[in-house]
Short mmCIF file of C-alpha atoms in Angstrom, two decimals:
data_model
loop_
_atom_site.label_atom_id
_atom_site.label_comp_id
_atom_site.label_asym_id
_atom_site.label_seq_id
_atom_site.Cartn_x
_atom_site.Cartn_y
_atom_site.Cartn_z
CA MET A 1 131.86 99.98 1.32
CA ILE A 2 131.23 103.73 1.08
CA ILE A 3 129.47 105.58 3.90
CA PRO A 4 129.19 109.23 5.01
CA GLY A 5 132.04 110.58 7.14
CA LEU A 6 131.95 109.58 10.80
CA VAL A 7 130.98 112.01 13.57
CA ASP A 8 132.31 111.70 17.13
CA THR A 9 129.97 113.68 19.37
CA HIS A 10 132.09 113.64 22.52
CA CYS A 11 135.87 114.12 22.30
CA PHE A 12 138.31 115.65 24.76
CA PHE A 13 141.42 116.39 22.74
CA MET A 14 142.42 118.91 25.40
CA GLY A 15 142.79 115.92 27.73
CA LYS A 16 144.64 113.84 25.15
CA TYR A 17 147.06 116.70 24.57
CA PHE A 18 147.63 116.99 28.31
CA GLN A 19 148.25 113.24 28.66
CA ASP A 20 151.01 113.44 26.06
CA TYR A 21 152.44 116.80 27.14
CA GLY A 22 155.59 117.24 29.22
CA GLU A 23 158.77 115.25 29.60
CA ASP A 24 158.89 111.54 28.88
CA PHE A 25 160.59 109.75 31.77
CA SER A 26 160.41 106.26 30.27
CA GLY A 27 163.46 104.27 31.34
CA TYR A 28 164.35 106.55 34.26
CA GLY A 29 164.94 104.97 37.65
CA GLN A 30 164.20 106.81 40.88
CA GLU A 31 167.86 107.80 41.35
CA ASP A 32 168.04 109.12 37.77
CA LEU A 33 164.97 111.25 38.39
CA LEU A 34 166.15 112.64 41.73
CA LEU A 35 169.55 113.49 40.26
CA ASP A 36 167.84 115.21 37.33
CA PHE A 37 165.66 117.29 39.66
CA VAL A 38 168.61 118.33 41.84
CA ASN A 39 170.77 119.37 38.88
CA ARG A 40 168.21 121.48 37.03
CA GLY A 41 169.23 125.09 36.69
CA ASP A 42 165.83 126.61 35.93
CA ARG A 43 162.90 126.62 38.29
CA LYS A 44 160.09 125.90 35.87
CA LEU A 45 157.37 123.33 36.31
CA VAL A 46 158.47 119.74 35.73
CA LEU A 47 155.58 117.82 34.21
CA GLY A 48 156.79 114.27 33.75
CA ARG A 49 154.96 111.26 32.34
CA ASN A 50 155.58 107.54 31.84
CA VAL A 51 157.27 107.04 35.21
CA SER A 52 157.78 103.30 35.68
CA GLU A 53 155.98 101.36 38.39
CA GLU A 54 159.24 100.70 40.26
CA ALA A 55 160.42 104.31 40.17
CA PHE A 56 156.96 105.66 41.02
CA ARG A 57 156.61 103.46 44.13
CA ALA A 58 160.14 104.29 45.29
CA LEU A 59 159.58 108.03 44.88
CA SER A 60 156.26 107.84 46.69
CA GLU A 61 158.22 106.84 49.81
CA LYS A 62 160.42 109.92 49.58
CA SER A 63 159.98 113.69 49.64
CA LEU A 64 160.42 115.22 46.21
CA PRO A 65 162.74 118.25 45.92
CA ASN A 66 160.77 121.44 46.46
CA ARG A 67 162.70 124.21 44.70
CA TYR A 68 160.11 124.29 41.89
CA PRO A 69 156.81 122.51 41.11
CA ILE A 70 157.14 118.83 40.22
CA VAL A 71 154.30 116.66 38.91
CA LEU A 72 154.96 113.05 37.92
CA PHE A 73 152.49 110.70 36.24
CA HIS A 74 152.63 106.92 36.52
CA SER A 75 153.02 105.19 33.15
CA SER A 76 149.37 104.14 33.41
CA PHE A 77 148.32 107.79 33.90
CA ASP A 78 146.11 106.55 36.74
CA GLU A 79 148.25 108.03 39.54
CA MET A 80 150.35 111.12 40.14
CA LEU A 81 153.02 112.35 42.56
CA VAL A 82 153.41 116.05 43.31
CA ASN A 83 155.61 118.16 45.57
CA GLU A 84 154.47 120.93 47.88
CA LYS A 85 155.08 123.75 45.41
CA ALA A 86 152.91 122.00 42.81
CA GLU A 87 150.19 121.44 45.40
CA ILE A 88 150.08 125.13 46.21
CA LYS A 89 150.41 126.55 42.69
CA TYR A 90 148.24 124.10 40.76
CA ALA A 91 145.83 122.82 43.44
CA VAL A 92 146.78 119.18 42.87
CA ASN A 93 147.50 116.29 45.22
CA SER A 94 149.33 112.99 44.99
CA GLY A 95 146.96 110.13 44.28
CA PRO A 96 144.44 109.14 41.59
CA VAL A 97 144.37 111.22 38.41
CA THR A 98 141.23 112.98 37.20
CA MET A 99 141.20 115.50 34.40
CA GLU A 100 139.01 117.81 36.47
CA GLY A 101 141.57 117.68 39.27
CA CYS A 102 144.33 118.65 36.83
CA VAL A 103 142.48 121.66 35.44
CA ARG A 104 145.16 124.20 36.42
CA LEU A 105 147.89 121.99 35.00
CA ILE A 106 145.92 121.71 31.77
CA GLU A 107 145.66 125.49 31.69
CA GLU A 108 149.46 125.68 32.05
CA ALA A 109 150.00 123.16 29.24
CA LEU A 110 147.68 125.11 26.92
CA LYS A 111 150.00 128.12 27.19
CA ASP A 112 152.40 126.23 24.91
CA GLU A 113 150.43 127.06 21.77
CA GLU A 114 153.06 125.76 19.36
CA ALA A 115 153.06 122.33 21.00
CA PHE A 116 149.27 122.33 21.18
CA LEU A 117 148.76 123.10 17.49
CA SER A 118 151.41 120.59 16.44
CA ALA A 119 149.62 117.93 18.50
CA TYR A 120 146.28 119.04 17.06
CA GLU A 121 147.50 118.64 13.48
CA ASN A 122 148.82 115.17 14.24
CA HIS A 123 145.60 114.22 16.04
CA THR A 124 143.26 115.32 13.25
CA GLY A 125 145.34 113.31 10.80
CA LYS A 126 144.65 110.21 12.90
CA LEU A 127 140.93 111.02 13.01
CA LEU A 128 140.78 111.33 9.23
CA ALA A 129 142.58 107.98 8.92
CA LYS A 130 139.61 106.48 10.79
CA GLY A 131 137.06 108.16 8.50
CA VAL A 132 136.10 110.86 11.03
CA THR A 133 135.16 114.17 9.41
CA SER A 134 133.25 115.93 12.23
CA VAL A 135 133.62 116.08 16.02
CA LYS A 136 132.24 117.76 19.11
CA GLU A 137 135.08 118.79 21.39
CA VAL A 138 134.88 119.46 25.12
CA ALA A 139 136.97 122.32 26.52
CA PHE A 140 137.26 122.98 30.25
CA ASP A 141 135.97 126.34 31.48
CA GLN A 142 136.63 129.01 28.84
CA GLY A 143 139.20 126.90 27.03
CA PHE A 144 142.45 128.48 28.25
CA GLY A 145 143.14 129.78 24.73
CA TYR A 146 141.86 126.61 23.03
CA LEU A 147 139.25 128.37 20.89
CA GLU A 148 141.59 131.19 19.94
CA ALA A 149 144.36 128.76 18.96
CA LEU A 150 142.06 126.74 16.71
CA GLU A 151 140.72 129.90 15.09
CA LYS A 152 144.28 130.97 14.36
CA TYR A 153 145.05 127.53 12.89
CA ARG A 154 141.90 127.75 10.80
CA MET A 155 142.92 131.08 9.32
CA VAL A 156 146.30 129.70 8.26
CA LYS A 157 145.64 126.07 7.32
CA GLY A 158 141.91 125.45 7.63
CA ILE A 159 140.16 123.16 10.10
CA PRO A 160 140.91 119.55 9.00
CA VAL A 161 137.89 118.09 10.84
CA ARG A 162 134.61 120.00 11.21
CA THR A 163 134.45 120.97 14.89
CA ALA A 164 131.78 122.04 17.36
CA VAL A 165 133.04 123.05 20.82
CA VAL A 166 131.29 122.87 24.19
CA SER A 167 132.46 124.26 27.51
CA GLN A 168 132.58 122.05 30.61
CA PRO A 169 132.85 124.38 33.62
CA VAL A 170 135.27 122.95 36.20
CA ALA A 171 137.16 125.70 38.02
CA LYS A 172 134.68 128.41 37.05
CA ILE A 173 130.91 128.78 37.12
CA TRP A 174 128.76 128.64 34.00
CA ASP A 175 129.20 131.94 32.19
CA ILE A 176 126.16 132.31 29.96
CA SER A 177 127.06 135.76 28.60
CA TRP A 178 130.51 134.51 27.61
CA ALA A 179 128.97 131.47 25.90
CA VAL A 180 126.54 133.67 23.97
CA ASP A 181 129.47 135.76 22.76
CA MET A 182 131.39 132.62 21.76
CA LYS A 183 128.41 131.32 19.78
CA LYS A 184 128.33 134.58 17.84
CA ARG A 185 132.09 134.69 17.35
CA TYR A 186 132.60 131.06 16.35
CA ALA A 187 129.85 130.49 13.84
CA TYR A 188 131.87 129.24 10.89
CA GLU A 189 130.65 126.39 8.71
CA ASP A 190 133.51 124.22 9.98
CA PHE A 191 134.12 125.64 13.47
CA ARG A 192 131.32 126.51 15.87
CA PHE A 193 130.66 127.04 19.55
CA HIS A 194 127.81 124.77 20.58
CA GLY A 195 127.07 125.19 24.30
CA PHE A 196 127.84 123.33 27.52
CA ASN A 197 128.64 119.86 28.83
CA THR A 198 128.06 118.74 32.42
CA MET A 199 127.94 115.60 34.57
CA LEU A 200 124.86 114.52 36.50
CA ASP A 201 126.16 111.37 38.20
CA GLY A 202 129.32 109.26 38.22
CA SER A 203 130.38 105.68 37.57
CA MET A 204 128.75 102.48 38.79
CA SER A 205 132.11 101.03 39.84
CA GLN A 206 132.36 103.74 42.52
CA GLU A 207 128.64 103.53 43.34
CA GLU A 208 128.26 107.09 42.07
CA ALA A 209 125.90 106.18 39.23
CA HIS A 210 122.42 107.08 40.50
CA LEU A 211 120.31 103.92 40.24
CA LYS A 212 116.55 103.48 40.56
CA LYS A 213 117.02 100.65 43.06
CA ASN A 214 119.56 100.26 45.85
CA TYR A 215 123.02 98.90 45.14
CA SER A 216 123.25 95.25 46.16
CA GLY A 217 123.78 95.00 49.91
CA ARG A 218 123.48 98.78 50.36
CA ASP A 219 120.75 101.04 51.67
CA TYR A 220 121.29 103.72 49.04
CA THR A 221 120.87 104.25 45.30
CA VAL A 222 123.98 106.45 45.02
CA ARG A 223 126.77 107.53 47.35
CA THR A 224 126.43 111.23 46.48
CA VAL A 225 123.00 112.42 45.38
CA PRO A 226 123.35 114.80 42.40
CA ASP A 227 121.95 118.33 42.74
CA TYR A 228 119.33 118.02 40.02
CA GLU A 229 117.64 121.33 40.80
CA LYS A 230 120.92 123.17 40.36
CA ALA A 231 121.42 121.33 37.07
CA TYR A 232 117.91 122.35 35.98
CA ASP A 233 118.63 126.01 36.69
CA LEU A 234 121.90 125.90 34.74
CA VAL A 235 120.35 124.17 31.74
CA LYS A 236 117.38 126.56 31.82
CA ALA A 237 119.68 129.59 31.66
CA ALA A 238 121.55 128.08 28.72
CA ASP A 239 118.33 127.09 26.94
CA GLU A 240 116.88 130.59 27.29
CA ASN A 241 119.92 131.81 25.37
CA ASP A 242 119.67 129.10 22.70
CA LEU A 243 122.74 127.23 23.90
CA ALA A 244 122.74 123.43 23.68
CA VAL A 245 123.61 121.34 26.74
CA SER A 246 124.75 117.74 27.04
CA LEU A 247 123.98 115.95 30.32
CA HIS A 248 126.06 112.91 31.33
CA ALA A 249 123.94 110.28 33.03
CA GLN A 250 124.82 106.64 33.77
CA GLY A 251 122.41 105.31 36.39
CA GLY A 252 118.72 104.78 35.64
CA MET A 253 117.59 107.48 38.08
CA ALA A 254 120.08 109.98 36.67
CA VAL A 255 118.78 109.24 33.17
CA ALA A 256 115.20 109.81 34.36
CA GLU A 257 116.17 113.06 36.08
CA GLY A 258 118.07 114.21 32.99
CA VAL A 259 114.97 113.66 30.86
CA ARG A 260 112.89 115.53 33.44
CA ILE A 261 115.31 118.46 33.36
CA LEU A 262 115.34 118.69 29.58
CA SER A 263 111.55 118.30 29.36
CA GLY A 264 111.31 121.73 30.98
CA MET A 265 113.15 123.48 28.17
CA LYS A 266 111.72 125.49 25.24
CA LYS A 267 109.67 123.53 22.72
CA ASP A 268 108.37 124.08 19.21
CA LYS A 269 104.71 123.74 18.18
CA CYS A 270 105.18 119.97 17.78
CA GLY A 271 106.38 119.58 21.36
CA LYS A 272 110.01 118.97 20.39
CA LEU A 273 112.89 120.77 22.09
CA LYS A 274 113.89 123.92 20.21
CA ASN A 275 117.57 123.55 21.09
CA ARG A 276 119.62 120.45 20.33
CA HIS A 277 120.11 119.18 23.88
CA SER A 278 121.58 115.73 24.37
CA MET A 279 122.32 113.08 26.98
CA THR A 280 125.56 111.13 27.11
CA ASP A 281 126.37 107.54 28.13
CA LEU A 282 122.90 106.38 29.35
CA GLU A 283 124.42 103.15 30.63
CA MET A 284 121.41 102.00 32.68
CA GLY A 285 118.67 103.88 30.82
CA GLU A 286 115.28 102.20 30.41
CA ASP A 287 112.50 102.02 27.82
CA GLU A 288 110.35 104.68 29.48
CA GLU A 289 113.09 107.30 29.40
CA PHE A 290 114.10 106.43 25.85
CA ARG A 291 110.47 106.84 24.78
CA LYS A 292 110.37 110.31 26.32
CA MET A 293 113.70 111.20 24.72
CA ALA A 294 112.27 110.34 21.31
CA GLU A 295 109.11 112.36 21.99
CA LEU A 296 111.11 115.43 23.02
CA ASP A 297 113.89 114.92 20.45
CA ILE A 298 116.60 114.63 23.09
CA HIS A 299 119.68 113.29 21.33
CA ALA A 300 121.57 110.30 22.75
CA GLU A 301 125.36 110.17 22.69
CA ILE A 302 126.43 106.57 23.30
CA TYR A 303 129.87 104.98 23.70
CA PRO A 304 129.68 101.96 21.35
CA GLN A 305 133.29 100.92 22.02
CA ILE A 306 133.14 101.17 25.81
CA GLN A 307 133.16 97.38 26.31
CA SER A 308 136.58 97.24 24.62
CA ILE A 309 138.42 98.78 27.60
CA TYR A 310 137.96 95.84 29.98
CA ASP A 311 140.98 93.53 29.89
CA ASP A 312 139.50 91.52 32.75
CA TRP A 313 136.12 90.92 31.14
CA ARG A 314 135.04 88.36 33.72
CA GLY A 315 135.86 90.84 36.47
CA LYS A 316 133.83 93.57 34.78
CA ILE A 317 130.77 91.37 34.31
CA ASN A 318 130.99 90.16 37.92
CA GLN A 319 131.40 93.75 39.11
CA VAL A 320 128.25 94.86 37.29
CA LYS A 321 126.25 91.92 38.63
CA GLY A 322 127.67 92.50 42.10
CA HIS A 323 126.59 96.13 42.13
CA VAL A 324 123.09 95.86 40.66
CA GLY A 325 122.07 92.20 40.86
CA GLU A 326 119.45 91.17 38.31
CA GLU A 327 119.24 94.77 37.09
CA TYR A 328 122.41 94.04 35.08
CA ARG A 329 120.10 93.03 32.23
CA ARG A 330 119.36 96.72 31.63
CA ILE A 331 122.95 97.71 30.87
CA TRP A 332 123.87 99.24 27.49
CA ASN A 333 120.36 98.78 26.09
CA ARG A 334 120.94 100.27 22.64
CA ALA A 335 118.27 97.99 21.14
CA SER A 336 115.63 99.79 23.20
CA MET A 337 116.91 103.19 22.06
CA VAL A 338 116.54 102.11 18.46
CA SER A 339 113.07 100.60 18.89
CA GLU A 340 111.82 103.69 20.77
CA GLY A 341 113.04 105.95 17.96
CA VAL A 342 115.71 107.91 19.83
CA SER A 343 118.03 110.08 17.73
CA ILE A 344 121.37 108.36 18.42
CA SER A 345 124.92 109.52 17.81
CA CYS A 346 128.23 107.89 18.70
CA ALA A 347 130.99 109.18 20.95
CA THR A 348 134.28 107.99 22.41
CA ASP A 349 135.09 110.20 25.41
CA LEU A 350 138.51 110.45 23.76
CA PRO A 351 141.18 109.95 25.12
CA LEU A 352 139.37 107.05 26.81
CA LEU A 353 138.72 105.57 23.36
CA PHE A 354 139.61 106.42 19.77
CA PRO A 355 136.86 106.33 17.12
CA ASP A 356 136.78 103.05 15.24
CA LEU A 357 133.62 101.93 13.43
CA PRO A 358 134.62 98.27 12.90
CA GLU A 359 135.47 97.96 16.60
CA SER A 360 132.12 99.60 17.41
CA ILE A 361 130.32 96.95 15.39
CA TYR A 362 132.14 94.17 17.24
CA TYR A 363 131.15 95.49 20.66
CA ALA A 364 127.88 97.39 20.21
CA CYS A 365 126.41 94.89 17.73
CA GLY A 366 128.20 91.77 18.95
CA GLY A 367 127.71 92.48 22.64
CA PHE A 368 131.16 91.33 23.72
CA VAL A 369 133.07 92.70 26.72
CA GLY A 370 136.82 92.85 26.17
CA GLU A 371 137.78 89.48 24.69
CA SER A 372 134.82 87.63 26.20
CA VAL A 373 133.92 84.38 24.51
CA GLU A 374 130.23 85.19 24.31
CA PRO A 375 128.00 88.30 24.31
CA PHE A 376 126.89 89.96 27.54
CA VAL A 377 123.14 90.75 27.59
CA GLU A 378 122.89 90.03 23.87
CA LYS A 379 119.27 91.21 23.65
CA ASN A 380 120.44 94.81 24.19
CA VAL A 381 122.75 95.09 21.18
CA MET A 382 122.18 97.39 18.19
CA ASP A 383 121.82 96.26 14.61
CA ARG A 384 124.58 97.31 12.22
CA VAL A 385 122.50 99.65 10.08
CA SER A 386 121.37 101.62 13.13
CA LEU A 387 124.93 101.83 14.44
CA ILE A 388 126.32 103.11 11.14
CA ASN A 389 123.50 105.65 10.95
CA ALA A 390 124.35 106.76 14.48
CA TRP A 391 128.02 107.19 13.60
CA THR A 392 127.12 109.29 10.55
CA GLN A 393 123.76 111.01 10.14
CA GLY A 394 122.96 110.77 13.85
CA GLY A 395 126.00 112.82 14.77
CA ILE A 396 125.21 115.48 12.18
CA VAL A 397 121.61 115.78 13.42
CA SER A 398 122.81 116.15 17.01
CA LEU A 399 125.38 118.83 16.24
CA TYR A 400 123.91 120.69 13.28
CA GLY A 401 120.24 119.75 12.97
CA ARG A 402 118.15 117.87 10.46
CA GLU A 403 118.16 120.80 8.06
CA GLU A 404 121.95 120.63 7.61
CA ARG A 405 122.81 119.02 4.27
CA LEU A 406 125.40 116.65 5.67
CA GLY A 407 125.58 113.05 6.84
CA LYS A 408 124.05 111.39 3.78
CA ILE A 409 125.32 110.23 0.40
CA ARG A 410 122.91 112.25 -1.65
CA GLU A 411 123.03 114.88 -4.38
CA GLY A 412 123.34 118.35 -2.89
CA TYR A 413 124.81 117.11 0.39
CA GLY A 414 128.33 117.85 1.62
CA ALA A 415 130.91 115.37 0.35
CA ASP A 416 132.13 113.83 3.61
CA LEU A 417 132.85 110.18 2.83
CA ALA A 418 134.67 107.18 4.29
CA VAL A 419 135.58 104.20 2.10
CA TYR A 420 136.23 100.84 3.80
CA ASP A 421 138.02 97.81 2.42
CA ARG A 422 135.03 95.50 2.94
CA ASN A 423 131.26 95.43 3.44
CA LEU A 424 130.73 96.29 7.10
CA LEU A 425 127.15 95.02 7.00
CA GLU A 426 128.18 91.50 5.99
CA GLU A 427 131.69 90.97 7.40
CA PRO A 428 131.69 88.28 10.13
CA LEU A 429 132.13 89.55 13.68
CA ASN A 430 135.29 87.50 14.18
CA THR A 431 137.07 89.51 11.45
CA ILE A 432 135.18 92.83 11.49
CA ARG A 433 137.89 94.52 13.58
CA ASP A 434 140.37 93.94 10.75
CA ALA A 435 138.43 96.31 8.47
CA LYS A 436 140.33 99.44 7.46
CA VAL A 437 139.52 102.83 5.98
CA LEU A 438 140.96 103.11 2.47
CA LEU A 439 139.98 106.70 1.71
CA THR A 440 138.49 109.67 3.54
CA ILE A 441 137.00 112.67 1.76
CA SER A 442 136.28 115.73 3.87
CA ARG A 443 134.30 118.61 2.34
CA GLY A 444 134.97 117.33 -1.15
CA LYS A 445 138.73 116.94 -0.77
CA THR A 446 140.75 113.78 -0.27
CA SER A 447 142.08 114.04 3.27
CA TYR A 448 143.37 110.50 3.79
CA LYS A 449 144.54 107.65 1.53
CA ARG A 450 145.65 104.31 2.94
CA PHE A 451 147.63 103.54 -0.20
CA LYS A 452 149.43 106.48 -1.77
#
C-alpha cells in the first residue's frame, strides 16, 4: 500500500537526546559507582543513566560525593538522584523526573553539539524507516543552540525530515520579538520556525486534568486551576504577530477553555482563524468543543498510540473509571472529532512514543488498551481512512496550510511517500502491528529501503 509520507505534529527530540545522553551505568553496583566518583580526576558534571534498581535504592540511602555535580537516572528514567552541587548549579532535586525540571541539564547537554547532531542523524534515520517525512519539534525556551545546530546541519547535509519548530517556554517567559525574528530567519521550505507550545492542564492520573465535573469522591474538578486568562494574553500576543500556538488540554473543562481562548484570535472573512493554532491531546473533549473547533478551524493533534503504553491495562481502565466514574465513556473520542469535521493530525509526544502507523491503527481504530482482550469504549474509535488521513494530509494542513502542495498523492504535489508491505485498510487487527514500511521517499528521493 502506498500513502503520502507521515507527519508527526508533536515530537520532543531534545528530550529523547537528553534521555540517551551521558554515561551509561548499566551493570554498575553502588560500590562500583561510588569508587568511580571518588577516583575521578576532573570535576565536570557526571550525568549517568541506566542505574539499576538495586544500586539506585542503595545510593539513595547515602550521601553522594560532592566535589562536582552528580546526577543519576534510574534505569526507568522515572527517578533521579542528585548531589548538592548539582542541586545548586542546575536547580534539580532528587525524586521524580520531569523534562521541565531538567531544563538546565538539557541546556548543558545541548552544548555538546557533535553528540547532538550525531544523535539527530541517527534519529531521523529511524523516523524515515517508519515512513515519517515531516515533523513538528518542540524546543524548550530559545532552544539552547538547537535551531542553530540544525541550520548548520542543513547547510552541510540537508534536513532529512521536513521540520517545523515551536518554542515551549520553561525557564524563560514568552519572548514574542525573539519568536518573530526566528520565524523570519528560519523560513526554509524544509526547516521553519512555527510558534509556541504550552500546557493548559495536566494528567488525569494526578487529578491535574481539568474536568467539567468533580473527580469521583472529591469536591474539585482539578487540583490546580489553570490560569486561563494568562494563557489568553500569551496566545493573543503570539496571534497578533502571526505566530501559531498549540495548547495542551486533557480534561473536558480545559478543552472548553482552550477553544474559548482560541476563539478570541484573528479570523478571516469566513470566521476561520487566520493563524494555524492547534490543540493537543484532547483526552476528555466533547462533541460541543469539537464542533466549535471545526467551525474555527482549530487543528487537533491527537496521540493515536497512547493506549499502547499501559502494561497494566486493567489498572489503567480501573484508574480512569475511578477518577471520573461514568464520564469514562467520553475518553479518547476520536469518532466525534471525525463526525464534527475537525482537522485532525497525529502526534506521539516523542520520546513517550515513536511514530508507527500500524500500531496507531491497532489502538486508535481497534480501541485496545495495552494488550487488553477487548476494546475500551469502542464507540469512540476512528475509522482507518480518517486515521491515515490524519497521519498524512492532516499533519501537513496543521503545519503548512491547505495551500501547501504536500500530503497527497497527486500530480504537482511533493513526492513524500511511504510504501507498506500490505494493505493497511484491510489487514486484520490481530496482525496489523506486523506491517512494515518497505520504502520511504522524501522530497522525491529514496530515503529508506527495507531491502537493499
